[in-house]
Amino acid sequence: MRVRDALGPLFTDEDFTTGEFEEMYADLGRPGISPALLAMVTVLQFLHNLSDRDAAVAVADRISWKYALGLELEYTGFDASVLCEFRARLVEGDRADALLTVMLERLKSAGLVRSGGRQRTDSTHVLACVRTLNRIECLGEALRMALEEIARTSPGFIVPLLKEGWDERYGRKVETSRLLRRKNSSATRLAEQIGADGRSLIAAIDTDPDAAWMNGLPQVKILRELWGQHFEATATGRLRYRDTKELPPSAQRVRSPHDPDARYSTKGRPGADSVEWTGSKSHLTESCDEDLPSLVTDVHTTPATEPDVTAVTPVQDRLTARDLKPGEHLTDSGYPSGPNIGASLERGITPIAPVTVQTGRGAHDGTFTPKDFHVDWHSGVTRCPAGATSISMRPKKNGLIRVAFSRADCRPCPIRAQCTTAAPHLGRSLEIHPEPIHTARMRMQAEQDTPRWREAYRARAGIEATISQAVRGPGLRRSRYRGLAKTHLQNVLTGMAINIRRLGTHFDTTTKPDRRPTRIHTLCTQHDIPTAA
């Protein structure tokens, strides 16, 4: 209600007639419910973490919602299924990001967000809306889903394929049938049996010209992909169940046929602090200027296996397109890299993040690393800590520059043991980034030891509170939907809900009572007890 009083409506129906929303609704037929109304209801739904039915009831019952939505008190609401249909339209294309852009345009015109300020980014894991399955359960469930979908439309195609044991293996969800708990059961034998059953279905589809349309079914596509990942045809024509070491990398493996976009990943060092999950990853970016409220300016969703370093360029591209390019971008040590540091500087954005220049073996055994070498880019010569100069500086195919030193200088060097662990007859060599990136990395690493940098970087910690708020309120870490596109929509709506919550706090002018002090604090104050010895 306070946001409505201060800013008016955040969305209008005209916003949904141009840009990414131009083809969201058809021109023919009966007019639908106002998209601006549904957009605001959806944001409020995520603000209070409500289901579709509860949100529809809130529109009809809560006076505060009607005030915020600009509705009459007599408004009776709409059916809950309308919200699901509206989200299905938002999932298509880039409409989720466009909806956040519309909100940010309103906030930018009100002076609540601005370009050239300070922004911070961090990520968190998001669990997929699926059960965790082992390899055999995943294969069996994929085959069951394909059989179920084909049997729904063409049962006559399935009947000739039915064999003894199919009802036991595929008559119900595989994870509930407990096939491996049967007497004399074998995991390898069961996997090979499921593989043979799946191959017979794929062969039947390939040999029947009238069944070609089945290849377009999502369940059949997933079936073929999983069989290619987990089985291998032998010379005798049989299927061999691949060993775990032979499987594709985790970024390519399908973990559940119910959500083919979900990926398995781990975060942190093995032990109590590590996190293992199957799903995706969400990156939240918010403004953090001292004179303005901290508001979410971008939401980026990636597969769980993608490292944080890949998110910097897409986030900055969208911020620039929204005319919200930050002057300073604060991140943790997982985001900066040589290429995106250079790209940020070219955009006029100053990255503020811990940079590790000591890489390779030297970072762990105490030997000299690239930061200990002085590079003279003008003359193309690098000087080592002992004073010797390089004999060559040549670019490599991967974009780095290889610096080599002479064996005649390295063999008798008194500090060779601190410089390289190579064979005695070899000289030292190292790889560095090109001049702009190398210079920026060295400068950023030198600044990390200054009090000024530590004071500026202290502002990054606030993004962790934002993630905590998104987890405790809208439930960011548990996806409501399946598929990366729908999960991204949920993450965007969560960021918009946080903005509404913070704007309401920003516009709250009521005086809050002071927190009651503890009795010990009161006694120490009354008797003039110093706070420190």
Short mmCIF file of C-alpha atoms in Angstrom, two decimals:
data_model
loop_
_atom_site.label_atom_id
_atom_site.label_comp_id
_atom_site.label_asym_id
_atom_site.label_seq_id
_atom_site.Cartn_x
_atom_site.Cartn_y
_atom_site.Cartn_z
CA MET A 1 0.00 0.00 0.00
CA ARG A 2 2.87 2.41 0.77
CA VAL A 3 4.46 1.61 -2.60
CA ARG A 4 1.16 2.35 -4.34
CA ASP A 5 0.86 5.70 -2.53
CA ALA A 6 4.42 6.72 -3.38
CA LEU A 7 4.87 5.42 -6.92
CA GLY A 8 1.41 4.65 -8.24
CA PRO A 9 0.92 1.51 -10.34
CA LEU A 10 4.19 -0.23 -11.22
CA PHE A 11 2.66 -1.87 -14.31
CA THR A 12 0.16 -0.68 -16.89
CA ASP A 13 -1.58 -2.56 -19.69
CA GLU A 14 0.32 -0.43 -22.23
CA ASP A 15 3.56 -2.04 -21.02
CA PHE A 16 2.34 -5.38 -22.37
CA THR A 17 1.71 -4.19 -25.92
CA THR A 18 5.29 -3.51 -27.04
CA GLY A 19 8.70 -5.14 -27.01
CA GLU A 20 8.91 -8.72 -25.76
CA PHE A 21 5.23 -8.56 -24.69
CA GLU A 22 3.90 -7.58 -28.14
CA GLU A 23 2.75 -11.11 -29.07
CA MET A 24 1.88 -12.18 -25.55
CA TYR A 25 -1.87 -11.96 -26.22
CA ALA A 26 -3.83 -12.56 -29.42
CA ASP A 27 -5.76 -9.72 -31.05
CA LEU A 28 -8.82 -11.89 -31.63
CA GLY A 29 -11.31 -13.30 -29.17
CA ARG A 30 -12.63 -12.16 -25.86
CA PRO A 31 -10.38 -9.69 -23.96
CA GLY A 32 -8.47 -11.29 -21.12
CA ILE A 33 -7.87 -10.10 -17.59
CA SER A 34 -5.61 -7.07 -17.30
CA PRO A 35 -1.97 -8.27 -17.64
CA ALA A 36 -0.84 -5.39 -15.42
CA LEU A 37 -3.17 -6.69 -12.69
CA LEU A 38 -1.93 -10.27 -13.09
CA ALA A 39 1.71 -9.14 -13.04
CA MET A 40 1.28 -7.33 -9.73
CA VAL A 41 -0.74 -10.21 -8.25
CA THR A 42 2.03 -12.63 -9.23
CA VAL A 43 4.66 -10.47 -7.53
CA LEU A 44 2.55 -10.25 -4.38
CA GLN A 45 2.03 -14.00 -4.55
CA PHE A 46 5.78 -14.56 -4.36
CA LEU A 47 6.15 -11.85 -1.72
CA HIS A 48 3.92 -13.86 0.63
CA ASN A 49 4.94 -17.29 -0.78
CA LEU A 50 1.36 -18.27 -1.65
CA SER A 51 -0.06 -20.91 -3.95
CA ASP A 52 -2.17 -19.92 -6.95
CA ARG A 53 -5.39 -20.69 -5.12
CA ASP A 54 -4.39 -18.74 -2.02
CA ALA A 55 -3.29 -15.78 -4.14
CA ALA A 56 -6.63 -15.73 -5.97
CA VAL A 57 -8.45 -15.80 -2.63
CA ALA A 58 -6.26 -12.94 -1.34
CA VAL A 59 -7.24 -10.77 -4.32
CA ALA A 60 -10.90 -11.26 -3.49
CA ASP A 61 -10.62 -11.02 0.32
CA ARG A 62 -7.76 -8.76 1.39
CA ILE A 63 -8.44 -5.03 1.40
CA SER A 64 -4.70 -4.27 1.40
CA TRP A 65 -4.25 -6.23 -1.84
CA LYS A 66 -7.19 -4.46 -3.47
CA TYR A 67 -5.74 -1.10 -2.47
CA ALA A 68 -2.31 -2.01 -3.85
CA LEU A 69 -3.89 -3.32 -7.05
CA GLY A 70 -6.24 -0.35 -7.50
CA LEU A 71 -9.39 -2.51 -7.37
CA GLU A 72 -12.86 -1.75 -6.11
CA LEU A 73 -13.93 -3.35 -2.85
CA GLU A 74 -16.69 -5.22 -4.70
CA TYR A 75 -14.19 -6.97 -7.00
CA THR A 76 -14.77 -10.73 -6.69
CA GLY A 77 -11.47 -11.89 -8.15
CA PHE A 78 -10.72 -14.50 -10.80
CA ASP A 79 -10.07 -18.21 -11.10
CA ALA A 80 -6.72 -19.44 -9.82
CA SER A 81 -5.87 -21.10 -13.15
CA VAL A 82 -5.44 -17.64 -14.70
CA LEU A 83 -2.16 -17.20 -12.81
CA CYS A 84 -0.72 -20.43 -14.22
CA GLU A 85 -1.66 -19.37 -17.75
CA PHE A 86 -0.11 -15.94 -17.21
CA ARG A 87 3.18 -17.46 -16.03
CA ALA A 88 3.20 -19.76 -19.07
CA ARG A 89 3.14 -16.64 -21.25
CA LEU A 90 5.91 -15.00 -19.25
CA VAL A 91 8.19 -18.03 -19.62
CA GLU A 92 8.37 -17.62 -23.40
CA GLY A 93 11.26 -15.59 -24.77
CA ASP A 94 12.85 -13.03 -22.47
CA ARG A 95 9.59 -11.82 -20.95
CA ALA A 96 10.67 -12.58 -17.39
CA ASP A 97 13.65 -10.23 -17.69
CA ALA A 98 11.48 -7.70 -19.55
CA LEU A 99 9.02 -7.67 -16.63
CA LEU A 100 11.84 -6.82 -14.23
CA THR A 101 12.98 -4.12 -16.68
CA VAL A 102 9.52 -2.52 -16.56
CA MET A 103 9.69 -2.35 -12.76
CA LEU A 104 13.20 -0.91 -12.85
CA GLU A 105 12.11 1.77 -15.32
CA ARG A 106 9.51 2.95 -12.81
CA LEU A 107 12.06 2.90 -10.00
CA LYS A 108 14.66 4.68 -12.12
CA SER A 109 12.23 7.47 -13.00
CA ALA A 110 11.49 7.84 -9.28
CA GLY A 111 15.23 8.18 -8.52
CA LEU A 112 15.44 4.95 -6.51
CA VAL A 113 18.03 3.26 -8.75
CA ARG A 114 20.62 4.89 -10.98
CA SER A 115 23.46 4.25 -13.34
CA GLY A 116 27.07 4.65 -12.31
CA GLY A 117 26.55 3.61 -8.71
CA ARG A 118 27.75 0.60 -6.77
CA GLN A 119 26.19 -2.85 -7.25
CA ARG A 120 26.99 -6.30 -5.88
CA THR A 121 26.37 -9.85 -7.10
CA ASP A 122 26.31 -13.25 -5.45
CA SER A 123 24.84 -16.67 -6.18
CA THR A 124 23.11 -19.51 -4.39
CA HIS A 125 22.02 -23.02 -5.28
CA VAL A 126 18.43 -23.85 -6.27
CA LEU A 127 17.08 -27.37 -5.80
CA ALA A 128 15.14 -28.79 -8.73
CA CYS A 129 11.51 -29.81 -8.22
CA VAL A 130 12.35 -33.51 -8.69
CA ARG A 131 13.35 -36.45 -6.58
CA THR A 132 17.00 -37.48 -6.51
CA LEU A 133 17.37 -40.69 -8.51
CA ASN A 134 20.24 -43.11 -8.91
CA ARG A 135 21.32 -44.24 -12.38
CA ILE A 136 19.04 -47.27 -12.63
CA GLU A 137 16.03 -45.40 -11.29
CA CYS A 138 16.63 -42.60 -13.79
CA LEU A 139 16.77 -45.05 -16.71
CA GLY A 140 13.73 -47.00 -15.58
CA GLU A 141 11.69 -43.86 -14.99
CA ALA A 142 12.63 -42.46 -18.41
CA LEU A 143 11.45 -45.67 -20.10
CA ARG A 144 8.25 -45.75 -18.04
CA MET A 145 7.44 -42.14 -18.99
CA ALA A 146 8.00 -42.83 -22.68
CA LEU A 147 5.83 -45.97 -22.57
CA GLU A 148 3.11 -44.14 -20.65
CA GLU A 149 2.97 -41.26 -23.11
CA ILE A 150 2.87 -43.54 -26.17
CA ALA A 151 0.26 -45.79 -24.55
CA ARG A 152 -1.92 -42.76 -23.89
CA THR A 153 -2.33 -42.04 -27.61
CA SER A 154 -1.35 -45.29 -29.39
CA PRO A 155 -1.87 -48.29 -27.10
CA GLY A 156 -1.89 -50.62 -30.09
CA PHE A 157 1.75 -49.79 -30.76
CA ILE A 158 2.78 -50.88 -27.26
CA VAL A 159 0.88 -54.15 -27.04
CA PRO A 160 3.23 -56.19 -29.33
CA LEU A 161 6.20 -55.01 -27.26
CA LEU A 162 4.86 -56.14 -23.88
CA LYS A 163 6.88 -58.88 -22.22
CA GLU A 164 6.94 -60.71 -18.95
CA GLY A 165 7.97 -58.42 -16.09
CA TRP A 166 7.06 -55.14 -17.81
CA ASP A 167 4.16 -54.55 -15.47
CA GLU A 168 6.44 -55.04 -12.47
CA ARG A 169 9.18 -52.78 -13.84
CA TYR A 170 7.16 -50.04 -15.58
CA GLY A 171 3.64 -50.35 -14.17
CA ARG A 172 4.42 -47.76 -11.50
CA LYS A 173 7.09 -45.18 -10.76
CA VAL A 174 10.41 -46.99 -10.60
CA GLU A 175 11.58 -45.38 -7.35
CA THR A 176 8.49 -46.75 -5.55
CA SER A 177 8.66 -50.30 -6.93
CA ARG A 178 11.80 -51.30 -4.97
CA LEU A 179 13.06 -53.56 -7.74
CA LEU A 180 16.55 -53.78 -6.25
CA ARG A 181 15.17 -55.10 -2.97
CA ARG A 182 13.81 -58.25 -4.59
CA LYS A 183 15.41 -61.56 -3.67
CA ASN A 184 18.40 -62.47 -5.88
CA SER A 185 18.24 -59.04 -7.51
CA SER A 186 21.34 -57.56 -9.15
CA ALA A 187 21.84 -53.90 -10.04
CA THR A 188 23.83 -54.68 -13.19
CA ARG A 189 21.34 -57.32 -14.34
CA LEU A 190 18.42 -54.93 -13.79
CA ALA A 191 20.19 -52.11 -15.65
CA GLU A 192 20.91 -54.40 -18.61
CA GLN A 193 17.28 -55.58 -18.65
CA ILE A 194 16.00 -51.98 -18.66
CA GLY A 195 18.50 -51.17 -21.40
CA ALA A 196 17.27 -54.07 -23.56
CA ASP A 197 13.63 -53.03 -23.03
CA GLY A 198 14.42 -49.46 -24.00
CA ARG A 199 16.33 -50.53 -27.09
CA SER A 200 13.38 -52.65 -28.23
CA LEU A 201 11.10 -49.60 -27.95
CA ILE A 202 13.54 -47.37 -29.85
CA ALA A 203 13.98 -50.03 -32.55
CA ALA A 204 10.21 -50.39 -32.92
CA ILE A 205 9.86 -46.64 -33.44
CA ASP A 206 12.70 -46.54 -35.97
CA THR A 207 11.38 -49.47 -38.04
CA ASP A 208 7.75 -48.27 -38.23
CA PRO A 209 7.29 -45.36 -40.67
CA ASP A 210 3.93 -44.52 -39.11
CA ALA A 211 5.59 -44.08 -35.70
CA ALA A 212 8.04 -41.38 -36.77
CA TRP A 213 5.95 -38.74 -35.01
CA MET A 214 6.86 -40.33 -31.68
CA ASN A 215 10.42 -39.03 -32.02
CA GLY A 216 9.02 -35.57 -31.40
CA LEU A 217 7.72 -36.52 -27.95
CA PRO A 218 9.85 -35.02 -25.14
CA GLN A 219 9.83 -38.35 -23.30
CA VAL A 220 11.23 -40.19 -26.32
CA LYS A 221 13.93 -37.56 -26.82
CA ILE A 222 15.03 -37.94 -23.21
CA LEU A 223 14.95 -41.72 -23.57
CA ARG A 224 17.30 -41.63 -26.54
CA GLU A 225 19.65 -39.19 -24.81
CA LEU A 226 19.88 -41.30 -21.66
CA TRP A 227 20.46 -44.52 -23.58
CA GLY A 228 23.29 -42.82 -25.48
CA GLN A 229 24.87 -41.71 -22.20
CA HIS A 230 24.54 -44.92 -20.16
CA PHE A 231 24.76 -47.74 -22.73
CA GLU A 232 27.18 -48.77 -25.45
CA ALA A 233 26.56 -51.23 -28.28
CA THR A 234 29.15 -54.03 -28.35
CA ALA A 235 30.52 -55.85 -31.39
CA THR A 236 28.08 -58.71 -30.78
CA GLY A 237 25.10 -56.34 -30.88
CA ARG A 238 24.37 -56.39 -27.15
CA LEU A 239 24.11 -53.33 -24.94
CA ARG A 240 26.82 -52.81 -22.36
CA TYR A 241 26.01 -50.82 -19.24
CA ARG A 242 28.73 -48.17 -19.00
CA ASP A 243 30.88 -47.84 -15.94
CA THR A 244 30.53 -44.64 -13.95
CA LYS A 245 33.94 -43.41 -15.14
CA GLU A 246 32.77 -43.68 -18.76
CA LEU A 247 29.77 -41.38 -18.34
CA PRO A 248 29.73 -37.87 -19.81
CA PRO A 249 30.67 -34.95 -17.56
CA SER A 250 28.10 -33.75 -15.05
CA ALA A 251 27.29 -30.68 -17.17
CA GLN A 252 25.90 -32.98 -19.90
CA ARG A 253 24.29 -35.78 -17.90
CA VAL A 254 20.54 -35.89 -17.46
CA ARG A 255 19.81 -36.45 -13.77
CA SER A 256 16.03 -36.85 -13.95
CA PRO A 257 13.68 -37.46 -16.89
CA HIS A 258 11.16 -35.18 -15.18
CA ASP A 259 13.52 -32.19 -15.46
CA PRO A 260 16.20 -32.64 -18.15
CA ASP A 261 17.67 -29.21 -17.33
CA ALA A 262 18.58 -30.16 -13.75
CA ARG A 263 22.27 -30.85 -13.15
CA TYR A 264 24.22 -32.26 -10.24
CA SER A 265 26.91 -30.07 -8.72
CA THR A 266 28.91 -29.52 -5.55
CA LYS A 267 30.10 -26.34 -3.89
CA GLY A 268 32.84 -25.86 -1.34
CA ARG A 269 35.52 -28.18 -0.10
CA PRO A 270 34.56 -31.74 0.83
CA GLY A 271 33.41 -31.87 4.41
CA ALA A 272 30.88 -30.19 6.62
CA ASP A 273 30.80 -26.96 4.57
CA SER A 274 30.27 -28.56 1.17
CA VAL A 275 26.89 -28.45 -0.59
CA GLU A 276 25.63 -31.08 -3.04
CA TRP A 277 22.48 -30.50 -5.02
CA THR A 278 20.64 -31.27 -8.25
CA GLY A 279 19.12 -28.24 -9.89
CA SER A 280 20.37 -24.83 -10.98
CA LYS A 281 22.06 -21.71 -9.67
CA SER A 282 20.65 -18.20 -9.19
CA HIS A 283 22.72 -14.98 -9.30
CA LEU A 284 21.18 -11.91 -7.66
CA THR A 285 22.50 -8.41 -8.33
CA GLU A 286 21.39 -5.41 -6.28
CA SER A 287 22.25 -1.74 -5.90
CA CYS A 288 24.10 -0.77 -2.72
CA ASP A 289 24.38 3.03 -2.76
CA GLU A 290 24.33 4.50 0.74
CA ASP A 291 21.71 7.15 -0.02
CA LEU A 292 19.24 4.78 -1.77
CA PRO A 293 17.46 1.55 -0.84
CA SER A 294 19.15 -1.67 -1.91
CA LEU A 295 17.03 -3.02 -4.78
CA VAL A 296 17.47 -6.07 -7.02
CA THR A 297 18.53 -4.93 -10.49
CA ASP A 298 19.22 -8.26 -12.21
CA VAL A 299 18.54 -11.97 -11.82
CA HIS A 300 20.61 -14.53 -13.71
CA THR A 301 19.88 -18.27 -13.74
CA THR A 302 22.38 -20.89 -14.91
CA PRO A 303 22.72 -24.68 -14.75
CA ALA A 304 24.20 -25.89 -11.48
CA THR A 305 27.46 -26.90 -13.15
CA GLU A 306 28.31 -23.46 -14.57
CA PRO A 307 30.92 -21.59 -12.49
CA ASP A 308 30.22 -18.10 -11.22
CA VAL A 309 32.83 -16.63 -13.56
CA THR A 310 30.52 -17.13 -16.56
CA ALA A 311 27.81 -14.88 -15.08
CA VAL A 312 29.74 -11.59 -15.03
CA THR A 313 29.40 -10.65 -18.71
CA PRO A 314 25.66 -11.51 -19.09
CA VAL A 315 24.81 -9.62 -15.90
CA GLN A 316 26.72 -6.53 -16.95
CA ASP A 317 25.22 -6.68 -20.46
CA ARG A 318 21.67 -6.59 -19.09
CA LEU A 319 22.50 -3.83 -16.61
CA THR A 320 23.97 -1.76 -19.44
CA ALA A 321 20.89 -2.38 -21.62
CA ARG A 322 18.69 -1.14 -18.74
CA ASP A 323 20.82 2.00 -18.40
CA LEU A 324 21.86 0.82 -14.93
CA LYS A 325 25.52 0.16 -15.63
CA PRO A 326 27.36 0.17 -12.30
CA GLY A 327 30.45 2.25 -11.69
CA GLU A 328 31.72 -0.40 -9.27
CA HIS A 329 30.77 -4.08 -9.33
CA LEU A 330 31.39 -6.01 -6.09
CA THR A 331 31.65 -9.80 -6.22
CA ASP A 332 33.38 -12.60 -4.36
CA SER A 333 36.52 -14.38 -5.55
CA GLY A 334 34.56 -16.83 -7.72
CA TYR A 335 33.54 -14.21 -10.28
CA PRO A 336 36.67 -12.40 -11.56
CA SER A 337 38.80 -13.82 -14.37
CA GLY A 338 41.25 -12.37 -16.84
CA PRO A 339 38.80 -12.00 -19.73
CA ASN A 340 35.88 -10.56 -17.75
CA ILE A 341 38.14 -8.15 -15.85
CA GLY A 342 39.28 -6.74 -19.18
CA ALA A 343 35.69 -6.67 -20.50
CA SER A 344 34.49 -4.84 -17.38
CA LEU A 345 37.17 -2.18 -17.71
CA GLU A 346 36.29 -1.68 -21.37
CA ARG A 347 32.68 -1.01 -20.33
CA GLY A 348 33.80 1.53 -17.76
CA ILE A 349 32.97 -0.75 -14.80
CA THR A 350 35.47 -1.13 -11.97
CA PRO A 351 35.44 -4.71 -10.63
CA ILE A 352 36.01 -4.97 -6.88
CA ALA A 353 36.73 -8.57 -5.91
CA PRO A 354 39.54 -10.61 -4.38
CA VAL A 355 41.88 -11.63 -7.18
CA THR A 356 44.24 -14.58 -6.86
CA VAL A 357 47.34 -13.93 -8.94
CA GLN A 358 49.34 -16.75 -7.36
CA THR A 359 48.16 -19.66 -9.47
CA GLY A 360 49.67 -23.02 -10.34
CA ARG A 361 52.09 -25.04 -8.23
CA GLY A 362 53.84 -21.92 -6.97
CA ALA A 363 50.72 -20.82 -5.15
CA HIS A 364 51.01 -23.80 -2.80
CA ASP A 365 54.71 -24.64 -2.42
CA GLY A 366 55.98 -21.09 -1.92
CA THR A 367 57.90 -20.75 -5.19
CA PHE A 368 57.86 -17.61 -7.32
CA THR A 369 54.67 -16.85 -9.26
CA PRO A 370 53.89 -14.35 -12.07
CA LYS A 371 53.44 -11.51 -9.57
CA ASP A 372 57.13 -11.80 -8.65
CA PHE A 373 58.25 -11.09 -12.24
CA HIS A 374 58.51 -7.58 -13.69
CA VAL A 375 57.16 -7.28 -17.23
CA ASP A 376 58.36 -4.46 -19.48
CA TRP A 377 55.66 -4.41 -22.12
CA HIS A 378 57.37 -1.64 -24.12
CA SER A 379 60.53 -3.62 -24.73
CA GLY A 380 58.89 -7.05 -24.57
CA VAL A 381 61.16 -8.34 -21.82
CA THR A 382 60.37 -9.93 -18.46
CA ARG A 383 62.81 -9.76 -15.54
CA CYS A 384 62.88 -12.55 -12.96
CA PRO A 385 63.46 -12.07 -9.19
CA ALA A 386 67.16 -12.88 -9.68
CA GLY A 387 67.57 -10.17 -12.34
CA ALA A 388 67.74 -12.36 -15.45
CA THR A 389 65.78 -11.29 -18.53
CA SER A 390 63.56 -13.49 -20.67
CA ILE A 391 64.61 -14.72 -24.10
CA SER A 392 61.11 -14.77 -25.60
CA MET A 393 57.50 -13.62 -25.01
CA ARG A 394 55.21 -15.35 -27.48
CA PRO A 395 51.38 -15.40 -27.63
CA LYS A 396 49.68 -18.79 -27.44
CA LYS A 397 46.50 -20.06 -29.08
CA ASN A 398 44.59 -19.82 -25.79
CA GLY A 399 45.21 -16.07 -25.63
CA LEU A 400 47.94 -16.19 -22.98
CA ILE A 401 51.56 -15.15 -23.40
CA ARG A 402 54.36 -17.66 -22.76
CA VAL A 403 57.50 -16.21 -21.21
CA ALA A 404 60.69 -18.32 -21.44
CA PHE A 405 64.08 -17.86 -19.76
CA SER A 406 67.44 -19.14 -20.88
CA ARG A 407 68.84 -22.37 -19.47
CA ALA A 408 72.21 -20.65 -19.13
CA ASP A 409 70.67 -18.20 -16.67
CA CYS A 410 68.52 -20.69 -14.78
CA ARG A 411 71.04 -23.52 -14.23
CA PRO A 412 73.52 -21.63 -12.00
CA CYS A 413 70.85 -19.41 -10.40
CA PRO A 414 71.27 -19.44 -6.58
CA ILE A 415 67.51 -19.18 -5.99
CA ARG A 416 66.48 -21.73 -8.60
CA ALA A 417 64.84 -23.93 -5.95
CA GLN A 418 62.44 -21.06 -5.13
CA CYS A 419 61.67 -20.43 -8.80
CA THR A 420 60.96 -23.73 -10.53
CA THR A 421 60.65 -27.44 -9.94
CA ALA A 422 61.46 -28.30 -13.57
CA ALA A 423 64.24 -30.66 -14.57
CA PRO A 424 67.78 -29.27 -13.97
CA HIS A 425 68.51 -28.94 -17.69
CA LEU A 426 65.42 -26.79 -18.32
CA GLY A 427 64.86 -23.08 -17.83
CA ARG A 428 61.94 -21.35 -16.15
CA SER A 429 58.82 -20.54 -18.18
CA LEU A 430 55.51 -18.97 -17.18
CA GLU A 431 52.23 -17.90 -18.75
CA ILE A 432 50.70 -14.46 -18.26
CA HIS A 433 47.70 -12.58 -19.65
CA PRO A 434 48.06 -9.83 -22.27
CA GLU A 435 49.09 -6.39 -21.06
CA PRO A 436 45.71 -4.79 -20.14
CA ILE A 437 44.49 -7.84 -18.23
CA HIS A 438 47.82 -8.60 -16.57
CA THR A 439 48.20 -4.99 -15.45
CA ALA A 440 44.65 -4.86 -14.10
CA ARG A 441 45.08 -8.14 -12.19
CA MET A 442 48.33 -6.96 -10.63
CA ARG A 443 46.81 -3.62 -9.69
CA MET A 444 43.71 -5.26 -8.16
CA GLN A 445 45.86 -7.69 -6.18
CA ALA A 446 48.04 -4.86 -4.86
CA GLU A 447 44.96 -2.85 -3.84
CA GLN A 448 43.59 -5.77 -1.81
CA ASP A 449 46.14 -5.07 0.93
CA THR A 450 45.04 -1.45 1.45
CA PRO A 451 42.54 -0.28 4.11
CA ARG A 452 40.66 1.70 1.46
CA TRP A 453 39.96 -1.44 -0.58
CA ARG A 454 38.85 -3.38 2.48
CA GLU A 455 36.46 -0.59 3.42
CA ALA A 456 34.97 -0.54 -0.09
CA TYR A 457 34.71 -4.33 -0.29
CA ARG A 458 32.92 -4.51 3.04
CA ALA A 459 29.73 -3.45 1.25
CA ARG A 460 29.65 -6.75 -0.64
CA ALA A 461 28.52 -8.63 2.48
CA GLY A 462 25.04 -7.14 2.16
CA ILE A 463 24.18 -9.34 -0.81
CA GLU A 464 24.30 -12.38 1.47
CA ALA A 465 21.49 -10.84 3.52
CA THR A 466 19.50 -10.43 0.31
CA ILE A 467 19.92 -14.10 -0.54
CA SER A 468 18.91 -15.00 3.02
CA GLN A 469 15.79 -12.86 2.66
CA ALA A 470 14.95 -14.53 -0.65
CA VAL A 471 15.40 -17.98 0.89
CA ARG A 472 13.44 -17.35 4.10
CA GLY A 473 10.57 -15.52 2.38
CA PRO A 474 9.76 -16.56 -1.21
CA GLY A 475 11.76 -19.79 -0.90
CA LEU A 476 14.44 -19.15 -3.51
CA ARG A 477 16.39 -22.36 -2.92
CA ARG A 478 13.50 -24.67 -3.85
CA SER A 479 12.15 -24.44 -7.37
CA ARG A 480 8.38 -24.62 -7.70
CA TYR A 481 8.57 -25.60 -11.35
CA ARG A 482 10.52 -27.88 -13.68
CA GLY A 483 12.82 -26.61 -16.40
CA LEU A 484 15.44 -23.87 -16.40
CA ALA A 485 13.14 -21.30 -18.06
CA LYS A 486 10.41 -21.69 -15.43
CA THR A 487 12.96 -21.68 -12.62
CA HIS A 488 14.37 -18.42 -14.00
CA LEU A 489 10.89 -16.91 -13.97
CA GLN A 490 10.53 -17.90 -10.31
CA ASN A 491 13.90 -16.32 -9.50
CA VAL A 492 12.96 -13.08 -11.27
CA LEU A 493 9.62 -12.86 -9.47
CA THR A 494 11.44 -13.51 -6.19
CA GLY A 495 13.76 -10.56 -6.88
CA MET A 496 10.78 -8.34 -7.70
CA ALA A 497 9.04 -9.42 -4.48
CA ILE A 498 12.14 -8.41 -2.50
CA ASN A 499 11.99 -4.99 -4.16
CA ILE A 500 8.38 -4.53 -3.05
CA ARG A 501 9.29 -5.50 0.51
CA ARG A 502 12.21 -3.08 0.64
CA LEU A 503 10.31 -0.26 -0.99
CA GLY A 504 7.60 -0.67 1.62
CA THR A 505 10.22 -0.34 4.33
CA HIS A 506 11.80 2.64 2.56
CA PHE A 507 8.51 4.53 2.40
CA ASP A 508 7.54 3.66 6.00
CA THR A 509 7.67 6.92 7.93
CA THR A 510 6.30 5.62 11.22
CA THR A 511 8.56 5.90 14.24
CA LYS A 512 9.69 2.53 15.45
CA PRO A 513 10.19 2.04 19.21
CA ASP A 514 13.72 1.54 20.42
CA ARG A 515 14.74 -1.96 21.43
CA ARG A 516 14.53 -2.45 25.17
CA PRO A 517 18.06 -2.67 26.64
CA THR A 518 19.14 -5.62 28.72
CA ARG A 519 19.23 -5.29 32.49
CA ILE A 520 23.01 -5.65 32.61
CA HIS A 521 23.39 -2.83 30.09
CA THR A 522 21.08 -0.63 32.16
CA LEU A 523 22.99 -1.31 35.38
CA CYS A 524 26.37 -0.63 33.73
CA THR A 525 25.08 2.66 32.35
CA GLN A 526 23.59 3.77 35.69
CA HIS A 527 26.78 3.05 37.60
CA ASP A 528 29.19 4.45 34.96
CA ILE A 529 30.92 1.12 34.32
CA PRO A 530 33.33 1.49 31.36
CA THR A 531 32.61 -0.62 28.29
CA ALA A 532 36.17 -1.96 28.01
CA ALA A 533 39.00 -2.61 30.42
#
